[in-house]
CSV table of C-alpha atoms and ligand atoms in Angstrom, one decimal:
chain,number,residue,atom,x,y,z
A,1,MET,CA,18.4,3.5,-1.7
A,2,ASP,CA,19.5,5.9,-3.7
A,3,SER,CA,16.1,8.7,-3.3
A,4,LEU,CA,14.1,9.1,-6.0
A,5,ALA,CA,12.5,11.6,-8.4
A,6,LEU,CA,10.0,12.2,-10.4
A,7,THR,CA,10.2,15.4,-12.7
A,8,ASP,CA,7.9,17.1,-14.7
A,9,ILE,CA,5.4,14.0,-14.2
A,10,VAL,CA,2.4,14.3,-17.1
A,11,ALA,CA,-0.9,12.7,-16.5
A,12,ASP,CA,-4.0,12.8,-19.1
A,13,TYR,CA,-7.5,10.5,-20.0
A,14,GLY,CA,-7.4,11.0,-24.0
A,15,THR,CA,-7.7,15.0,-23.8
A,16,GLN,CA,-8.4,15.9,-20.1
A,17,ARG,CA,-4.9,16.8,-18.4
A,18,VAL,CA,-5.9,15.2,-14.9
A,19,LEU,CA,-2.3,14.9,-13.1
A,20,GLY,CA,0.6,17.7,-13.4
A,21,PRO,CA,3.7,19.0,-14.0
A,22,LEU,CA,4.3,18.4,-11.0
A,23,SER,CA,7.9,17.1,-9.5
A,24,ILE,CA,8.6,14.5,-6.7
A,25,THR,CA,11.3,13.7,-5.0
A,26,LEU,CA,11.4,10.9,-2.5
A,27,ALA,CA,13.9,10.5,0.2
A,28,PRO,CA,15.0,7.0,1.8
A,29,GLY,CA,12.9,6.9,5.4
A,30,GLU,CA,10.3,8.9,4.2
A,31,ARG,CA,7.0,7.9,4.8
A,32,VAL,CA,5.0,10.7,3.3
A,33,ALA,CA,1.1,10.7,3.2
A,34,LEU,CA,-0.7,11.8,0.2
A,35,VAL,CA,-4.8,13.3,0.6
A,36,GLY,CA,-6.8,15.6,-0.9
A,37,LYS,CA,-10.1,15.4,-2.2
A,38,SER,CA,-11.8,12.0,-3.9
A,39,GLY,CA,-10.8,12.6,-7.7
A,40,ALA,CA,-7.8,14.9,-7.3
A,41,GLY,CA,-5.2,13.0,-8.2
A,42,LYS,CA,-4.1,10.6,-5.3
A,43,SER,CA,-4.5,7.2,-7.6
A,44,THR,CA,-2.9,8.2,-10.8
A,45,LEU,CA,0.5,9.7,-9.3
A,46,LEU,CA,0.5,6.2,-7.3
A,47,GLY,CA,0.3,4.5,-10.8
A,48,ILE,CA,3.1,6.6,-12.2
A,49,MET,CA,5.2,5.9,-8.9
A,50,HIS,CA,4.8,2.5,-9.5
A,51,ARG,CA,5.3,3.2,-12.8
A,52,HIS,CA,8.4,4.3,-12.7
A,53,TRP,CA,10.0,2.7,-9.4
A,54,GLN,CA,9.1,-0.6,-9.8
A,55,ARG,CA,12.5,-2.9,-10.6
A,56,GLN,CA,13.6,-0.5,-7.6
A,57,GLY,CA,11.9,-3.5,-5.3
A,58,VAL,CA,7.8,-1.8,-4.9
A,59,ALA,CA,5.3,-3.0,-2.5
A,60,LEU,CA,2.2,-1.9,-4.1
A,61,MET,CA,-2.0,-1.8,-2.3
A,62,PRO,CA,-4.3,-1.0,-5.3
A,63,GLN,CA,-7.1,0.6,-4.1
A,64,GLU,CA,-9.5,-2.3,-5.3
A,65,LEU,CA,-6.8,-4.7,-3.6
A,66,GLY,CA,-6.3,-7.5,-6.2
A,67,LEU,CA,-7.2,-10.1,-3.7
A,68,VAL,CA,-8.7,-14.0,-5.4
A,69,PRO,CA,-11.6,-14.4,-4.3
A,70,SER,CA,-11.3,-18.5,-4.8
A,71,LEU,CA,-7.7,-18.6,-2.9
A,72,SER,CA,-7.4,-19.0,0.7
A,73,VAL,CA,-6.0,-16.0,2.7
A,74,PHE,CA,-3.2,-17.7,3.3
A,75,HIS,CA,-2.3,-18.1,-0.6
A,76,ASN,CA,-3.6,-14.7,-1.2
A,77,VAL,CA,-0.5,-13.5,1.3
A,78,PHE,CA,1.9,-16.2,0.1
A,79,MET,CA,2.2,-14.4,-3.4
A,80,GLY,CA,3.5,-11.5,-2.0
A,81,ARG,CA,7.0,-13.6,-2.5
A,82,LEU,CA,5.6,-15.3,-5.7
A,83,ALA,CA,7.7,-13.5,-8.5
A,84,ARG,CA,11.0,-14.9,-5.7
A,85,ARG,CA,10.6,-18.3,-6.0
A,86,SER,CA,10.6,-20.9,-8.5
A,87,ALA,CA,7.9,-22.4,-9.7
A,88,TRP,CA,8.0,-25.5,-8.3
A,89,TYR,CA,7.6,-24.7,-5.4
A,90,ASN,CA,4.5,-21.5,-6.2
A,91,LEU,CA,2.9,-25.2,-7.6
A,92,ALA,CA,3.9,-27.1,-5.0
A,93,SER,CA,2.8,-24.9,-2.7
A,94,LEU,CA,-0.4,-24.5,-4.0
A,95,VAL,CA,-1.3,-28.0,-3.4
A,96,ARG,CA,0.5,-27.8,0.5
A,97,PRO,CA,1.9,-25.1,1.3
A,98,PHE,CA,5.2,-25.8,3.5
A,99,ARG,CA,5.5,-25.4,7.0
A,100,ARG,CA,8.4,-22.6,6.8
A,101,ASP,CA,5.5,-20.3,5.1
A,102,VAL,CA,2.9,-20.9,6.9
A,103,ALA,CA,5.5,-19.5,10.4
A,104,THR,CA,6.3,-17.0,8.5
A,105,ILE,CA,2.7,-15.4,7.7
A,106,LEU,CA,0.4,-17.0,11.0
A,107,PRO,CA,2.0,-14.0,13.4
A,108,LEU,CA,1.1,-11.9,10.3
A,109,LEU,CA,-2.1,-13.3,10.2
A,110,GLU,CA,-1.6,-12.9,14.3
A,111,GLN,CA,-1.2,-9.0,14.0
A,112,LEU,CA,-3.4,-7.9,11.9
A,113,GLY,CA,-6.4,-10.2,14.0
A,114,ILE,CA,-7.1,-12.6,10.5
A,115,ALA,CA,-5.5,-15.5,12.0
A,116,ASP,CA,-8.2,-17.6,11.8
A,117,LYS,CA,-9.2,-16.8,8.7
A,118,CYS,CA,-5.7,-18.3,7.6
A,119,TRP,CA,-7.5,-21.0,5.1
A,120,THR,CA,-11.1,-19.1,4.4
A,121,ALA,CA,-11.2,-18.3,0.7
A,122,SER,CA,-10.8,-14.4,1.0
A,123,GLY,CA,-14.6,-13.9,-2.0
A,124,GLU,CA,-15.9,-15.6,1.7
A,125,LEU,CA,-14.0,-11.7,3.6
A,126,SER,CA,-15.3,-8.4,5.0
A,127,GLY,CA,-14.3,-5.4,3.3
A,128,GLY,CA,-11.8,-4.7,5.9
A,129,GLN,CA,-10.8,-8.6,6.3
A,130,ARG,CA,-9.8,-8.4,2.5
A,131,GLN,CA,-7.9,-4.8,3.3
A,132,ARG,CA,-6.4,-6.5,6.1
A,133,VAL,CA,-5.7,-9.3,3.8
A,134,ALA,CA,-4.0,-7.1,1.0
A,135,ALA,CA,-1.5,-5.7,3.4
A,136,ALA,CA,-0.6,-8.6,5.2
A,137,ARG,CA,0.6,-9.5,1.4
A,138,ALA,CA,1.8,-5.9,1.0
A,139,ILE,CA,4.3,-7.2,3.9
A,140,HIS,CA,5.1,-9.9,3.3
A,141,GLN,CA,6.2,-8.9,-0.4
A,142,GLN,CA,9.2,-6.9,2.0
A,143,GLY,CA,10.7,-5.0,-0.3
A,144,GLU,CA,12.1,-0.6,-0.4
A,145,LEU,CA,9.6,1.6,-1.0
A,146,LEU,CA,5.4,0.5,-0.1
A,147,LEU,CA,2.9,2.5,-2.5
A,148,ALA,CA,0.1,2.2,-0.9
A,149,ASP,CA,-3.2,3.4,-2.1
A,150,GLU,CA,-6.1,3.7,1.1
A,151,PRO,CA,-4.7,0.5,3.1
A,152,VAL,CA,-7.2,1.8,6.3
A,153,SER,CA,-10.5,3.1,4.7
A,154,ALA,CA,-12.7,-0.1,5.5
A,155,LEU,CA,-12.4,-0.3,9.3
A,156,ASP,CA,-12.8,1.7,12.2
A,157,GLY,CA,-10.6,3.4,14.8
A,158,PRO,CA,-8.2,0.7,16.3
A,159,LEU,CA,-7.8,-1.6,13.3
A,160,SER,CA,-6.9,0.6,11.4
A,161,GLU,CA,-4.3,1.9,13.8
A,162,THR,CA,-2.8,-2.2,13.7
A,163,VAL,CA,-2.6,-2.0,10.0
A,164,MET,CA,-1.1,1.3,10.0
A,165,ALA,CA,2.0,1.1,12.5
A,166,ALA,CA,2.1,-2.7,10.6
A,167,LEU,CA,2.6,-1.2,7.2
A,168,THR,CA,5.0,1.4,8.5
A,169,GLU,CA,7.3,-0.8,10.8
A,170,ALA,CA,7.7,-3.0,7.3
A,171,TYR,CA,8.1,0.2,5.2
A,172,PRO,CA,10.2,3.1,6.6
A,173,THR,CA,10.5,4.6,3.2
A,174,ALA,CA,6.6,5.1,1.9
A,175,VAL,CA,4.1,6.4,0.0
A,176,LEU,CA,0.3,6.5,1.5
A,177,ALA,CA,-3.2,8.1,0.1
A,178,MET,CA,-5.6,8.9,2.5
A,179,HIS,CA,-7.8,10.6,3.5
A,180,ASP,CA,-7.9,10.5,7.3
A,181,VAL,CA,-5.7,13.9,8.1
A,182,GLU,CA,-5.2,12.0,12.1
A,183,LEU,CA,-3.8,8.8,11.0
A,184,ALA,CA,-2.0,10.7,8.3
A,185,LEU,CA,-0.3,13.2,10.3
A,186,ARG,CA,0.3,10.6,12.7
A,187,TYR,CA,2.5,7.8,10.5
A,188,THR,CA,3.9,10.2,8.7
A,189,ASP,CA,7.3,12.5,8.2
A,190,ARG,CA,5.5,14.6,5.1
A,191,VAL,CA,2.4,14.9,3.5
A,192,ILE,CA,1.7,16.1,0.0
A,193,GLY,CA,-0.9,17.9,-0.6
A,194,ILE,CA,-3.0,17.1,-4.7
A,195,ALA,CA,-5.7,19.8,-5.7
A,196,ASP,CA,-6.6,19.6,-9.4
A,197,GLY,CA,-3.5,17.4,-10.2
A,198,THR,CA,-1.5,19.6,-8.6
A,199,ILE,CA,0.7,20.2,-6.1
A,200,ALA,CA,-1.2,22.5,-2.8
A,201,LEU,CA,1.1,21.3,-0.3
A,202,ASP,CA,4.5,19.9,1.1
A,203,ALA,CA,5.3,20.4,5.0
A,204,PRO,CA,6.5,18.4,7.3
A,205,SER,CA,3.8,16.2,9.5
A,206,HIS,CA,4.7,17.6,12.7
A,207,ALA,CA,4.8,20.9,11.5
A,208,LEU,CA,1.1,20.4,10.5
A,209,GLY,CA,-2.1,20.3,12.3
A,210,PRO,CA,-5.0,19.0,10.5
A,211,GLN,CA,-7.1,22.6,10.1
A,212,ASP,CA,-3.9,22.0,8.0
A,213,LEU,CA,-5.5,19.7,6.0
A,214,ARG,CA,-8.2,20.2,5.8
A,215,VAL,CA,-8.2,23.1,3.3
A,216,LEU,CA,-8.0,20.5,0.3
A,217,TYR,CA,-11.3,18.9,1.2
N,301,ATP,N1,-9.7,4.9,-16.2
N,301,ATP,C1,-10.0,6.7,-16.3
N,301,ATP,N2,-10.8,6.8,-17.2
N,301,ATP,C2,-11.3,8.2,-16.9
N,301,ATP,N3,-10.3,9.0,-16.0
N,301,ATP,C3,-9.8,8.7,-14.9
N,301,ATP,C4,-9.6,7.6,-14.6
N,301,ATP,N4,-8.6,7.2,-14.1
N,301,ATP,C5,-8.7,8.0,-12.9
N,301,ATP,N5,-9.6,9.6,-13.4
N,301,ATP,C6,-10.0,11.0,-13.1
N,301,ATP,O1,-8.3,11.3,-13.0
N,301,ATP,C7,-8.9,11.5,-12.7
N,301,ATP,C8,-7.8,11.0,-10.7
N,301,ATP,O2,-9.0,10.3,-10.2
N,301,ATP,P1,-7.7,9.7,-9.7
N,301,ATP,O3,-8.1,8.6,-8.8
N,301,ATP,O4,-6.1,9.8,-9.5
N,301,ATP,O5,-7.9,10.1,-8.5
N,301,ATP,P2,-8.5,9.5,-6.2
N,301,ATP,O6,-7.8,11.0,-5.9
N,301,ATP,O7,-7.4,8.9,-6.6
N,301,ATP,O8,-9.4,10.0,-6.0
N,301,ATP,P3,-9.8,8.9,-5.0
N,301,ATP,O9,-9.6,9.0,-3.6
N,301,ATP,O10,-11.8,9.1,-5.0
N,301,ATP,O11,-9.3,7.5,-5.4
N,301,ATP,C9,-10.6,12.2,-11.9
N,301,ATP,O12,-10.8,13.3,-12.3
N,301,ATP,C10,-10.9,10.6,-12.2
N,301,ATP,O13,-12.5,11.1,-12.6
């Protein structure tokens, strides 16, 4: 994968400028935490990255997760690879999943602590369980780049570590919008701080402490 670049991007809602102009270059193998207070523009920036880079194999884990409530956990995770299978294969899987897909997806659910919910409809899960299903779907998708919007916001300490470890292991190149600054510093190489729609901080994670990020809030 070549480095990914956005140059002088802006985002407006009506007459209101909410982001930019700003430029970002992302190197292969770089994990970036996007931090900043609520409304700073993190989701807007992730959306722009997704639009610009989606042809390069991007997995998106949106804040609202985008699960299908009536479908089982298995089928929601299976959807991560929907575009790579034939319509016939996908339809057959809906009725009766193939053994090889179960053998791929179950260990992933085990890793994220939700294997017991494999055949439960995702609409019947808690918020933290649904967030783990969305993480499993993003991991199952595979690709060059992960864009994740607050991927562990509904999880407690140990589970948020488990999910962050799984996501960053699956995707060496990633941009993760996060509110937990300690977690952001531990699992990323670079921190980009957004304030009022512009880049207020861009530094290697190892050079920062939590207090350096708290000024953004
Ligand atoms: N659909 C929309 N219509 C109008 N304004 C919007 C819309 N979506 C976002 N905004 C505005 O754009 C700005 C940036 O929003 P954005 O969702 O990108 O922030 P964020 O940093 O991701 O916030 P959070 O941490 O709460 O998710 C905010 O001021 C918000 O009110």
